[in-house]
GROMACS .gro file of C-alpha atoms in nm:
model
  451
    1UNK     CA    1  -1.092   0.896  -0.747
    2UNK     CA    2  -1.310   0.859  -0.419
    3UNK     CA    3  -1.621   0.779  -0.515
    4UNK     CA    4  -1.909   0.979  -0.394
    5UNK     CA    5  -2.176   0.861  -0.616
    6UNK     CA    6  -2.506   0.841  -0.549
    7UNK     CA    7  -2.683   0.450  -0.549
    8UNK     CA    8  -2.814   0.511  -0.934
    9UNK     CA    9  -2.488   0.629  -1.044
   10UNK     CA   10  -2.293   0.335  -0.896
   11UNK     CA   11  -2.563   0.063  -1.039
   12UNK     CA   12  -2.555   0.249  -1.411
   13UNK     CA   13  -2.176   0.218  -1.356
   14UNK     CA   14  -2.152  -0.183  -1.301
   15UNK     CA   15  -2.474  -0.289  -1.461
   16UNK     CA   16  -2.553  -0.401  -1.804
   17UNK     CA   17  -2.759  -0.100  -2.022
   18UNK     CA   18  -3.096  -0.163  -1.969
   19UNK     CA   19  -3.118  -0.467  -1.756
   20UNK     CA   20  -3.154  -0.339  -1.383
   21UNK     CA   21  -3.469  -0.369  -1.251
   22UNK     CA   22  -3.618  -0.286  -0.876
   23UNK     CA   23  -3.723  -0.481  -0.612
   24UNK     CA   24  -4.074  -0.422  -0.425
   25UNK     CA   25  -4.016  -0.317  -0.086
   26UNK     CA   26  -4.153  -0.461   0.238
   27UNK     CA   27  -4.398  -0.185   0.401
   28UNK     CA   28  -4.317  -0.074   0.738
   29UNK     CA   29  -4.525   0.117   0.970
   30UNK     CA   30  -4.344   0.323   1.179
   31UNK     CA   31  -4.401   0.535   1.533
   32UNK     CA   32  -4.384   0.941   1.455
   33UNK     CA   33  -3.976   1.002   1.438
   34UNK     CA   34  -3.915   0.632   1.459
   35UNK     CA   35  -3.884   0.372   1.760
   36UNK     CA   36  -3.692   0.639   1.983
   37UNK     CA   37  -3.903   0.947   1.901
   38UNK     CA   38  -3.578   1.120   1.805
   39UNK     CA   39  -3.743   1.558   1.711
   40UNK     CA   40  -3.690   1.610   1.391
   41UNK     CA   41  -3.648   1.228   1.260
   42UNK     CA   42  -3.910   1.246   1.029
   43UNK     CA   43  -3.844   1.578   0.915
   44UNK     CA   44  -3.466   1.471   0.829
   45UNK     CA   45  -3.577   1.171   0.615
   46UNK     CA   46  -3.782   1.410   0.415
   47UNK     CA   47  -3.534   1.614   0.375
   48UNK     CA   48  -3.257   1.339   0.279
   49UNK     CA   49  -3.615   1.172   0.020
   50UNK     CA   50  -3.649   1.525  -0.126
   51UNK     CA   51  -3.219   1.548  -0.212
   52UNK     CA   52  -3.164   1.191  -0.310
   53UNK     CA   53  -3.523   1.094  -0.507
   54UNK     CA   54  -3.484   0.777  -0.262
   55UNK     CA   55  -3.707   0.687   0.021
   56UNK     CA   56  -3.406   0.488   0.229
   57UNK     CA   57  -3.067   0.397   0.218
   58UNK     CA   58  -3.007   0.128  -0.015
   59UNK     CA   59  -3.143   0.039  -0.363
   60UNK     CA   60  -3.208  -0.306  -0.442
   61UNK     CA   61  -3.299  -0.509  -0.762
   62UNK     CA   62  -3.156  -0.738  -1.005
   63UNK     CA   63  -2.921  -0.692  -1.319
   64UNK     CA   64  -2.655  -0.828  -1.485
   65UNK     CA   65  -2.370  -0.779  -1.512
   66UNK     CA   66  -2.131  -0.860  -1.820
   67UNK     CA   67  -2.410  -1.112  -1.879
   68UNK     CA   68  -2.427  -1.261  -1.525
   69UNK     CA   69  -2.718  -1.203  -1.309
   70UNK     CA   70  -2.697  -1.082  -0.971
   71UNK     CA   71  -2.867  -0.911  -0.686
   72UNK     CA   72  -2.714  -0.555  -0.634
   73UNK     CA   73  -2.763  -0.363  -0.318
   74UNK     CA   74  -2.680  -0.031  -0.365
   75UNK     CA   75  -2.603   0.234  -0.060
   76UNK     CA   76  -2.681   0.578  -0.131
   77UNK     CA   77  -2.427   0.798   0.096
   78UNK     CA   78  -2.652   1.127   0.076
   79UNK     CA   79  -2.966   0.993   0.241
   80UNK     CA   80  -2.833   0.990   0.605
   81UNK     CA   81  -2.513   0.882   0.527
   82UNK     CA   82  -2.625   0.547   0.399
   83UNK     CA   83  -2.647   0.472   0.725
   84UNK     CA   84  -2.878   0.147   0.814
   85UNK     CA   85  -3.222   0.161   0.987
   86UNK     CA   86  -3.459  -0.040   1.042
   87UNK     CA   87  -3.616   0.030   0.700
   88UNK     CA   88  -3.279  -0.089   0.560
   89UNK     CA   89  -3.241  -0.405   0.723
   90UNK     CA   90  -3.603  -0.491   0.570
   91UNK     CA   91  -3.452  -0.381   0.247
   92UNK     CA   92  -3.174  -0.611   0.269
   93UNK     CA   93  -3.307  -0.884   0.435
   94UNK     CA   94  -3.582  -0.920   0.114
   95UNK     CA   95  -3.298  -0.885  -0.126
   96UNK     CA   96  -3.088  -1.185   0.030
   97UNK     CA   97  -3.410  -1.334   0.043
   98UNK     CA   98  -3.467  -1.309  -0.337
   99UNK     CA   99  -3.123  -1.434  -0.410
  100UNK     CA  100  -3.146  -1.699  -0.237
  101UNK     CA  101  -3.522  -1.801  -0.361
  102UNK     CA  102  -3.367  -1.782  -0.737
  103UNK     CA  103  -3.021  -1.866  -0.689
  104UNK     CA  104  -2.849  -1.561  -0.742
  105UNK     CA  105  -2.489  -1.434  -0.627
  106UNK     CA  106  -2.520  -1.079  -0.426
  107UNK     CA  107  -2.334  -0.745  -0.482
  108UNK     CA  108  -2.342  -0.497  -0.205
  109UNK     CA  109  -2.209  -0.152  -0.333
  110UNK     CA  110  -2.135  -0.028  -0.022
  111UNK     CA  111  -2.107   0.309   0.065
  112UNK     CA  112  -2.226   0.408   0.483
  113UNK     CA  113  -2.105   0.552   0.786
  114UNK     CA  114  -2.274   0.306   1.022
  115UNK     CA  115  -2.580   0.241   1.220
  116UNK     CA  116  -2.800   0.533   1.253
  117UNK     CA  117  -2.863   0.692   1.581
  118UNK     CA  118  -3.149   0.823   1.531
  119UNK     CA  119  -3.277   0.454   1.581
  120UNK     CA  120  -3.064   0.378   1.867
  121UNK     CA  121  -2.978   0.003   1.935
  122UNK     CA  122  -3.266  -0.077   1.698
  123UNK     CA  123  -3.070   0.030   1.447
  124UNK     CA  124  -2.735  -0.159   1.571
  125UNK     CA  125  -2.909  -0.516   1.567
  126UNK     CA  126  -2.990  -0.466   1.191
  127UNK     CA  127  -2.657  -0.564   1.211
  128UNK     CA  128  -2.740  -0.932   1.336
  129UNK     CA  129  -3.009  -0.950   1.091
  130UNK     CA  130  -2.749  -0.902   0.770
  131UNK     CA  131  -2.516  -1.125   0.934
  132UNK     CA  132  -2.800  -1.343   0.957
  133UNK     CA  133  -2.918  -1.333   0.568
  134UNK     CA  134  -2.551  -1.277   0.468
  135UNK     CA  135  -2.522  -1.620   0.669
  136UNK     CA  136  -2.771  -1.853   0.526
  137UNK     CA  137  -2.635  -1.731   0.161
  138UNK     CA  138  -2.330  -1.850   0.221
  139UNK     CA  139  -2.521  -2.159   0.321
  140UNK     CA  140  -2.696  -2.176  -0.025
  141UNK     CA  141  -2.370  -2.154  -0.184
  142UNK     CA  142  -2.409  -1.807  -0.341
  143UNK     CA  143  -2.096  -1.612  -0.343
  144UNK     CA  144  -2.089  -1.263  -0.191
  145UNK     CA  145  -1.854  -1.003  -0.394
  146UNK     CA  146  -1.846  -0.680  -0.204
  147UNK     CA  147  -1.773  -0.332  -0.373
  148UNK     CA  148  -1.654  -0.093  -0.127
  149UNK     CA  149  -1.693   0.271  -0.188
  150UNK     CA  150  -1.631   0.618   0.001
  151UNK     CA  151  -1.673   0.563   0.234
  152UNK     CA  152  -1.734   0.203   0.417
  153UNK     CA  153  -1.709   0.218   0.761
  154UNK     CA  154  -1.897   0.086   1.106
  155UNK     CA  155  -2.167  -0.225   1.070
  156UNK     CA  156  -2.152  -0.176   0.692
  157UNK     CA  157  -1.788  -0.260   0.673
  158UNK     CA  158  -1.790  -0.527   0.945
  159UNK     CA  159  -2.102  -0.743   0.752
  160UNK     CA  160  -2.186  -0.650   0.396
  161UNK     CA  161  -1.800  -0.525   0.362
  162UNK     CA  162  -1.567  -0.764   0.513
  163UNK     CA  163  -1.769  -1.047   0.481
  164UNK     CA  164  -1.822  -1.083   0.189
  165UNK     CA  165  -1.648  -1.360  -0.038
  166UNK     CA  166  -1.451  -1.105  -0.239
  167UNK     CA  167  -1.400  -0.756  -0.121
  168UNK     CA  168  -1.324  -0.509  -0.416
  169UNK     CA  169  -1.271  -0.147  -0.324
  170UNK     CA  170  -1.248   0.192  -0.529
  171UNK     CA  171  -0.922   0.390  -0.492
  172UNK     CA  172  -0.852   0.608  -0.265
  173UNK     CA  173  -1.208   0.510  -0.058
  174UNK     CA  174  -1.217   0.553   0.272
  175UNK     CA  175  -1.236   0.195   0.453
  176UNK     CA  176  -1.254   0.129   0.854
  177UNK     CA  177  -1.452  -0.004   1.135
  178UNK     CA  178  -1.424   0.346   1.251
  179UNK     CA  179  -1.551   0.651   1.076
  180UNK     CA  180  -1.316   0.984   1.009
  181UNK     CA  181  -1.527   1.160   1.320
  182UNK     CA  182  -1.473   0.884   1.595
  183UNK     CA  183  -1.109   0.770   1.542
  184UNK     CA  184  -0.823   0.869   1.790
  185UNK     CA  185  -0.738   1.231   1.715
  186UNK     CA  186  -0.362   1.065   1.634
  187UNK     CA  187  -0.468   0.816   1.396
  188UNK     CA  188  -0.286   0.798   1.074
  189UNK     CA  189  -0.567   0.863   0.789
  190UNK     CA  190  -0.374   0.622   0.570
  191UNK     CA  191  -0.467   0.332   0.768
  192UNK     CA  192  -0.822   0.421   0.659
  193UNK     CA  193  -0.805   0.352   0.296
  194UNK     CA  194  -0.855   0.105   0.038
  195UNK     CA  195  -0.465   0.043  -0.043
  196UNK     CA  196  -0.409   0.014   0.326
  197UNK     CA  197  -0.676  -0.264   0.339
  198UNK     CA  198  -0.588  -0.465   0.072
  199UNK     CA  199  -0.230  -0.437   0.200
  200UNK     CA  200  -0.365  -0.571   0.538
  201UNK     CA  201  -0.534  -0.863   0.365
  202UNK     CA  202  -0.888  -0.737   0.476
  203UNK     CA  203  -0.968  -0.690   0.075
  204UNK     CA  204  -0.892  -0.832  -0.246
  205UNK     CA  205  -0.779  -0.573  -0.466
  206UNK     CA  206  -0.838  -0.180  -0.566
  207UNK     CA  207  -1.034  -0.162  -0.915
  208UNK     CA  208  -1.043   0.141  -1.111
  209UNK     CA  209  -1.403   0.315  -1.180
  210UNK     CA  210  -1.319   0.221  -1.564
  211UNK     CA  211  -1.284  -0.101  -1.494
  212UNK     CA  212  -1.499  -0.261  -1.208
  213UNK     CA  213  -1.792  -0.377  -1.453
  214UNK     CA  214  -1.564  -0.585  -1.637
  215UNK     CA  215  -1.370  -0.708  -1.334
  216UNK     CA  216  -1.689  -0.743  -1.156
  217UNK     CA  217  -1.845  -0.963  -1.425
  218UNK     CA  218  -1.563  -1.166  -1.431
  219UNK     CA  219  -1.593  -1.241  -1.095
  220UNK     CA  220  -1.945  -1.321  -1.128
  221UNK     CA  221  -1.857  -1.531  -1.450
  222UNK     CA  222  -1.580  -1.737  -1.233
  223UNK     CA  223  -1.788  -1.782  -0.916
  224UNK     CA  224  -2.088  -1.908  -1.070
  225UNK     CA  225  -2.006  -2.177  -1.243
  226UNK     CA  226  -1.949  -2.434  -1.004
  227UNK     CA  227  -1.857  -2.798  -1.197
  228UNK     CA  228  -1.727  -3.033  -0.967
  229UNK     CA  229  -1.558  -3.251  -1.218
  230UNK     CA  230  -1.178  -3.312  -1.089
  231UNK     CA  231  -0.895  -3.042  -1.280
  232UNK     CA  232  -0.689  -3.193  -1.446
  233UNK     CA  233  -0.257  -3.145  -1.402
  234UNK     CA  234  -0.112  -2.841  -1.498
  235UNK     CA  235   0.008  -2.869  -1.851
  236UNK     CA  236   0.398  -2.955  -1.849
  237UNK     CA  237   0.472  -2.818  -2.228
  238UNK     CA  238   0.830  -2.775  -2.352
  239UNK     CA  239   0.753  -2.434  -2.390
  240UNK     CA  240   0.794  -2.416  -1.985
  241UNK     CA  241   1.151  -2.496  -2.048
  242UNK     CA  242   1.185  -2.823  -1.800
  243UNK     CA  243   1.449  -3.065  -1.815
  244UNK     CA  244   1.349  -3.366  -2.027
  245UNK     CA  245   1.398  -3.673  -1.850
  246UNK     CA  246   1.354  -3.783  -1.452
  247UNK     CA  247   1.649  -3.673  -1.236
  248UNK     CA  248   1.924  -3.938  -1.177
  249UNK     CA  249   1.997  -3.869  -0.869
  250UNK     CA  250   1.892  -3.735  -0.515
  251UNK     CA  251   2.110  -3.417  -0.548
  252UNK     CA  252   2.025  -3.390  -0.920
  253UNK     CA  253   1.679  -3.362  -0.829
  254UNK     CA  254   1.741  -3.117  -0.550
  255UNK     CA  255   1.960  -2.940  -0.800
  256UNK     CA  256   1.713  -2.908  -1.105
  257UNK     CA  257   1.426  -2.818  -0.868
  258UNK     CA  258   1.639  -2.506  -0.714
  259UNK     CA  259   1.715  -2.390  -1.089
  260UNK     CA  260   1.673  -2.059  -1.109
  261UNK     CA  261   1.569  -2.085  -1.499
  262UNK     CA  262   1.316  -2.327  -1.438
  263UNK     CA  263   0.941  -2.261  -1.431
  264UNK     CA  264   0.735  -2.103  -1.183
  265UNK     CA  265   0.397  -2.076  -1.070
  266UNK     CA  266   0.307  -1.786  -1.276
  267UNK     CA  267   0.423  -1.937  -1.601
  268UNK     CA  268   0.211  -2.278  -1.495
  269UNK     CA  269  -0.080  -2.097  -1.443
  270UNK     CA  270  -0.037  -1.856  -1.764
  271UNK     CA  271  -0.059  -2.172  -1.930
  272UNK     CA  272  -0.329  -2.325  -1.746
  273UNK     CA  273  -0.564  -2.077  -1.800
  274UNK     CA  274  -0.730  -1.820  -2.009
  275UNK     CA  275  -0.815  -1.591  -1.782
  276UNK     CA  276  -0.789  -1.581  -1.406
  277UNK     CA  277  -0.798  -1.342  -1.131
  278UNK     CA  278  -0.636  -1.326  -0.802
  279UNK     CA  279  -0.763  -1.316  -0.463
  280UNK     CA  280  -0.577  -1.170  -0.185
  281UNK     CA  281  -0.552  -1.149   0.202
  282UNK     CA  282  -0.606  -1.427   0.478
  283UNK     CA  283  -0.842  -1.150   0.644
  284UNK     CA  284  -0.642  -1.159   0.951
  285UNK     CA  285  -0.430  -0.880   0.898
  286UNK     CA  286  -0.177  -1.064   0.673
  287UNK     CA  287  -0.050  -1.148   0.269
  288UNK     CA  288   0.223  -1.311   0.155
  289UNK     CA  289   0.210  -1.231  -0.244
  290UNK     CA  290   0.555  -1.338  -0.279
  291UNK     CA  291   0.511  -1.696  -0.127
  292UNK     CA  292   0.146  -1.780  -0.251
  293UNK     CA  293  -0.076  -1.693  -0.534
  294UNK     CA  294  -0.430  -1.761  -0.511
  295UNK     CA  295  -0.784  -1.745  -0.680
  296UNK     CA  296  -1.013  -1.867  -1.011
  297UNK     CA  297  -0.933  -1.918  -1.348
  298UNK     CA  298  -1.092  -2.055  -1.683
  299UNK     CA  299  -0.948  -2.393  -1.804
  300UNK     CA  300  -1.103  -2.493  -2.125
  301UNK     CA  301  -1.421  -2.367  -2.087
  302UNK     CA  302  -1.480  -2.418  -1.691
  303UNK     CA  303  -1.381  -2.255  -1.304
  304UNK     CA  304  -1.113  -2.431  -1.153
  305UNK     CA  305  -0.999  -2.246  -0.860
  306UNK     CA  306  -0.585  -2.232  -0.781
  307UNK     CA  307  -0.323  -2.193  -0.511
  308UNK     CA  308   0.041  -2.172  -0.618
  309UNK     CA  309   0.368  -2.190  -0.415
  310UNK     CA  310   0.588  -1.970  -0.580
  311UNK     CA  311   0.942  -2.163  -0.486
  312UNK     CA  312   0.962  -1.938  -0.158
  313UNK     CA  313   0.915  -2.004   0.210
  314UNK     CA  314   0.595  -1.959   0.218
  315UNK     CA  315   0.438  -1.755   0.538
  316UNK     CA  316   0.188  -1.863   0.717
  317UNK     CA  317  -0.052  -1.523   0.572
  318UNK     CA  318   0.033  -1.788   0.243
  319UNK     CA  319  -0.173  -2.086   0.415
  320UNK     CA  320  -0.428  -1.879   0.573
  321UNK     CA  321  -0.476  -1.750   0.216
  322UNK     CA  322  -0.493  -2.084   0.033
  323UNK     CA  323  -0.734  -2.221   0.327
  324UNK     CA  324  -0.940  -1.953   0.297
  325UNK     CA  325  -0.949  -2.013  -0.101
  326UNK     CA  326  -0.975  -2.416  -0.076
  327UNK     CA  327  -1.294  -2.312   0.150
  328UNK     CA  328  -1.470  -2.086  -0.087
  329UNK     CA  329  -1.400  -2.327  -0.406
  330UNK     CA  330  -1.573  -2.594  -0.166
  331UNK     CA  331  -1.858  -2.411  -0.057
  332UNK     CA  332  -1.921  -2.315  -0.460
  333UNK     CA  333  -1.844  -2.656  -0.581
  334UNK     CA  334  -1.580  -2.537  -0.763
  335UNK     CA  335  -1.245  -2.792  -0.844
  336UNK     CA  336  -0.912  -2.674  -0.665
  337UNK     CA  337  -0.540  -2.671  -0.865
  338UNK     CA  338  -0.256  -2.662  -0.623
  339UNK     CA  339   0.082  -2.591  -0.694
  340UNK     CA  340   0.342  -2.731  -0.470
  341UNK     CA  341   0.667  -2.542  -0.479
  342UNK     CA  342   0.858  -2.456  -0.143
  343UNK     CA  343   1.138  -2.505   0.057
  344UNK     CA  344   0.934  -2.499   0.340
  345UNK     CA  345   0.730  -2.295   0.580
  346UNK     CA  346   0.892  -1.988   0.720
  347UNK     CA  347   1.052  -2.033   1.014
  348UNK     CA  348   1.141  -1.696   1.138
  349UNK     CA  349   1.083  -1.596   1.457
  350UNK     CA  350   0.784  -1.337   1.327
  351UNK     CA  351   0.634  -1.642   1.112
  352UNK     CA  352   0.603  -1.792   1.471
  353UNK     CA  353   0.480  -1.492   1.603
  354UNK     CA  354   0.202  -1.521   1.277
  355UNK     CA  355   0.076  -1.856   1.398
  356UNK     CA  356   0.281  -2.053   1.147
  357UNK     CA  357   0.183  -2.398   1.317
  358UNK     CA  358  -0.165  -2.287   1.314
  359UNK     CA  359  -0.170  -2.158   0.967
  360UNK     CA  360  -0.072  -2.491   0.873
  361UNK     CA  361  -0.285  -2.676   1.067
  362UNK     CA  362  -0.581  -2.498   0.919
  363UNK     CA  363  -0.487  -2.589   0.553
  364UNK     CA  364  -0.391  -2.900   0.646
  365UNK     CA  365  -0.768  -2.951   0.726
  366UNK     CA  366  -0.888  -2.778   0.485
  367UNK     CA  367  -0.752  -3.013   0.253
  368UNK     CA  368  -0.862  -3.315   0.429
  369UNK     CA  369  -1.217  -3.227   0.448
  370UNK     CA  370  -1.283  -3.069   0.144
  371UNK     CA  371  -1.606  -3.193  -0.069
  372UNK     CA  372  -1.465  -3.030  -0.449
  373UNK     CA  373  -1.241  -3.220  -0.614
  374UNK     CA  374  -0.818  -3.113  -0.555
  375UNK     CA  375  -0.556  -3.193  -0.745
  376UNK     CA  376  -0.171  -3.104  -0.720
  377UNK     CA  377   0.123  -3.033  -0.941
  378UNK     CA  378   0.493  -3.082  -0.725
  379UNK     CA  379   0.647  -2.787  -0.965
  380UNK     CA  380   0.977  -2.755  -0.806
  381UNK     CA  381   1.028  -2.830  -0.419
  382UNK     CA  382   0.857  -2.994  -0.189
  383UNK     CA  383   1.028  -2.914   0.136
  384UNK     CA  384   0.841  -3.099   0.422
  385UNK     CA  385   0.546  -3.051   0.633
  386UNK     CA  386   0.514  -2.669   0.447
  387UNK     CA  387   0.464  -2.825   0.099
  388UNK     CA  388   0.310  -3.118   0.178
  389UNK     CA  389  -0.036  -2.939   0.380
  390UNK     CA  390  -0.109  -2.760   0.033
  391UNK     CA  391  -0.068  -3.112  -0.165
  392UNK     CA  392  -0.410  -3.357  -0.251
  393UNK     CA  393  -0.421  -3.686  -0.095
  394UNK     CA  394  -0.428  -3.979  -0.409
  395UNK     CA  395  -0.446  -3.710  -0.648
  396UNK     CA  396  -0.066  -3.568  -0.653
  397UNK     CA  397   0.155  -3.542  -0.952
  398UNK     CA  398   0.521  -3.433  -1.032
  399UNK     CA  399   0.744  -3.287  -1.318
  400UNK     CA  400   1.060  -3.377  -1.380
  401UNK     CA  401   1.213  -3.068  -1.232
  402UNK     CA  402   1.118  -3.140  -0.885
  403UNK     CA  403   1.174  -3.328  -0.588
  404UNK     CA  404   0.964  -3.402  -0.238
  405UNK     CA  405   1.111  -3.485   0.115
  406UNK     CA  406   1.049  -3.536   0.473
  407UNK     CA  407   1.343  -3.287   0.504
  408UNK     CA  408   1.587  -3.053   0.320
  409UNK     CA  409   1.874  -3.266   0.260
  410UNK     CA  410   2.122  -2.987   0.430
  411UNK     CA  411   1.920  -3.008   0.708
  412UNK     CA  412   1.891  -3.377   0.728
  413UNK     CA  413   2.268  -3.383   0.735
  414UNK     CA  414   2.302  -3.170   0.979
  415UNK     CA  415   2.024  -3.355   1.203
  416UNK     CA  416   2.250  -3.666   1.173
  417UNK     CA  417   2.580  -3.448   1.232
  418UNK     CA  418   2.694  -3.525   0.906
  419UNK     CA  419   2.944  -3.323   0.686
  420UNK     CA  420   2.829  -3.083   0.430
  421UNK     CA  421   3.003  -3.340   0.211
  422UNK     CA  422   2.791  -3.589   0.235
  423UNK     CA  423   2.484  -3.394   0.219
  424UNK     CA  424   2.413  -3.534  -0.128
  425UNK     CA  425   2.475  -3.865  -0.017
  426UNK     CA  426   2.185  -3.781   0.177
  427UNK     CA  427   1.943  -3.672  -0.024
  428UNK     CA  428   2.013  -4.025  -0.242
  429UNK     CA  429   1.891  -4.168   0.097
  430UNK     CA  430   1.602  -3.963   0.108
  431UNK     CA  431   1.448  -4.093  -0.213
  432UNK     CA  432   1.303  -3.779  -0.272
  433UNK     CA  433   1.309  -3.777  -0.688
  434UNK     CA  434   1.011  -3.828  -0.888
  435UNK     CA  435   0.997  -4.180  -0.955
  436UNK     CA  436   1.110  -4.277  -0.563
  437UNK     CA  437   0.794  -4.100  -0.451
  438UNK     CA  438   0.608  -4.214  -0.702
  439UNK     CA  439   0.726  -4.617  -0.651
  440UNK     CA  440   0.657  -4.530  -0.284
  441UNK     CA  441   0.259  -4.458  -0.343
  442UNK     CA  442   0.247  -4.133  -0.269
  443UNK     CA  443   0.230  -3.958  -0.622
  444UNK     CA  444   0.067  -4.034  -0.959
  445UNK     CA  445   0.295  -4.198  -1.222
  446UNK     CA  446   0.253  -3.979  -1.608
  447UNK     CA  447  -0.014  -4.313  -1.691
  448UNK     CA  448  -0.220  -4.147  -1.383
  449UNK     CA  449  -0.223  -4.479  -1.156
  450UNK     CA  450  -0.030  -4.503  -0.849
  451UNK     CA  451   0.239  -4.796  -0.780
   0.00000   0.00000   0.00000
């Protein structure tokens, strides 16, 4: 489905029965066939008033949604192609305005093909003025969850769209900074989509019409209830199926950790929480959904935000992703979860081409500077600089199944031009195992002190 619905249809679709109410506009007065005298200006907007039953753009007011209020902005496609005047940027600037004066979290439904042109540059700098509201809400700490509908292109994509905290999209929508009718005659059309932006990391995920209220809402639910008190460790139940008892060895700790029957991060977090959902996307053209997992969950009763390792090399889309997540749970006051569980960073020759050292450098300060509470779970391995930028500073603990080290043993050996033989002779050397970190400081014992 590519939704063409009009601005009512879309707000009956994600609000609560009943509960959506309007917002007064601000009046504008306005030279005949606006600030550029375009013929026929007037006339159009008449025409689009008379089709639609709106008198601009966008519909704003308040709802809620699965029980959570919110401000939605609503575009409605048919009048002028939801495009944004200078009528519109009033509109929207009053509703960030509101949410901001009563604390609310915004929803733009987006559906536009740009600025109009009928207002000329006017119209294009309503563009700085939504950045600018969209700006000092993040500021508040309100969190911005985007729908994106058919289709979201131009200014509308590049503010309201893309910048938004999480970016939702309908199937099959039609997503870009540039519209169907100004691309390069050779462009492929699938680039354009939803599927191809969430693939890109530029959006979250694709939700079905059927079920954006309720995924919607539980955004809403998860984002708005910021508690700063610190998580507490993943839960380390013998249901997981780890190894009783700390390692005895080096090797036996490298060994258990690289089990491949052992827990991962989607069984930790399945048992962590009662409901979660993912984020996705570093929003610079990148994912890695088989190295990190990231986003918010409920943990008896309260947000705790995550971001999992899954026991691959993670890529440096992965760090972007879990900076990018460590930022938002700050600015929200929401508690961070981390789940340490790597070999390492990539260290391909395209991971260096993707800014690895960079990637890392950003979570690495991420980490470091962040207000919310963090707290980290060494799941499995800890392979150097790569597992140690995701890992909280005092507030680090380990399973049994696990080990953390400067360096891979292998690799260690081979550094020192040692024989593969003595490799686990090395990794005794190390003192990588549980209770060697922990005696050295650096982790929590089980009692929660450190040595």
């Amino acid at each position: 489905m590519t939704g063409r619905e009009s601005a009512r249809e879309i707000l009956t679709l994600v609000a609560d029965t009943g509960t959506f109410t309007e917002l007064p506009y601000p009046h504008r007065d306005s030279a005949p066939d606006g600030p550029l005298r375009w013929p026929g200006y007037d006339a159009s907007r008449a025409r689009a008033a008379e089709r639609t039953g709106e008198s601009e753009s966008v519909v704003c007011g308040t709802a809620t949604v699965e029980g959570t209020r919110a401000v939605l902005i609503a575009f409605e496609f048919g009048f002028l192609g939801g495009s944004l005047g200078e009528r519109t940027g009033d509109r929207l600037e009053a509703a960030f305005t509101y949410a901001r004066e009563h604390r609310l979290p915004v929803v733009p439904l987006v559906a536009t093909g740009g600025s109009r042109m009928q207002e000329g540059m006017v119209a294009l700098t309503q563009l700085q003025r939504v950045a600018r509201q969209s700006a000092l809400t993040r500021e508040a700490g309100l969190p911005q969850i985007a729908v994106l509908r058919d289709p979201t292109t131009g200014g509308g994509w590049a503010t309201l769209g893309a910048g938004a905290d999480i970016v939702l999209a309908l199937p099959g929508a039609q997503i870009g900074f540039a519209g169907s009718r100004v691309r390069p005659p050779d462009a492929d059309p699938a680039a354009y989509t939803a599927e191809a932006q969430v693939a890109a990391g530029s959006a979250d995920t694709v939700v079905p019409p059927g079920e954006l209220r309720g995924t919607l809402g539980g955004w809403l639910r998860l984002l708005t209830d910021g508690t700063t008190a610190p998580p507490e460790p993943a839960p380390v139940p013998e249901a997981l199926g780890t190894v009783p008892g700390l390692p005895a060895s080096g090797w036996d700790a490298v060994r258990r950790a690289r089990a491949a029957d052992r827990p991962r991060a989607e069984r930790y977090l399945d048992a962590y929480f009662t409901y979660r959902l993912a984020l996705s996307g570093d929003r610079c053209g990148g994912t890695d959904p088989d190295g990190m997992l990231c986003g918010f969950g409920e943990h008896r009763g309260r947000t705790v935000a995550y971001a999992a390792q899954t026991g691959a090399a993670t890529r440096p889309a992965g760090y972007r992703t879990a900076t990018r997540l460590i930022r938002l749970a700050d600015r929200l006051g929401i508690p961070v979860l981390t789940l340490v569980d790597t070999p390492g960073a990539a260290n391909d020759a395209e991971a260096e081409r993707q800014g690895a050292g960079a990637a890392i450098a950003e979570l690495f300060g991420a980490v470091a500077t962040a207000r919310t509470p963090l707290t980290t779970l060494v799941i499995g391995e800890g392979g150097s600089g790569g597992a140690l930028a995701l890992a909280a500073p005092g507030r680090t603990w380990a399973v049994p199944d696990s080990y953390f080290s400067v360096i891979a043993p292998e690799l260690a050996a081979a550094i020192l031009k040692r024989p593969p033989a003595q490799v686990p002779e090395t990794a005794g050397q190390l003192r990588i195992r549980p209770q060697d970190v922990a005696e050295l400081g650096l982790i929590r014992t089980r009692d929660g002190r450190t040595p």
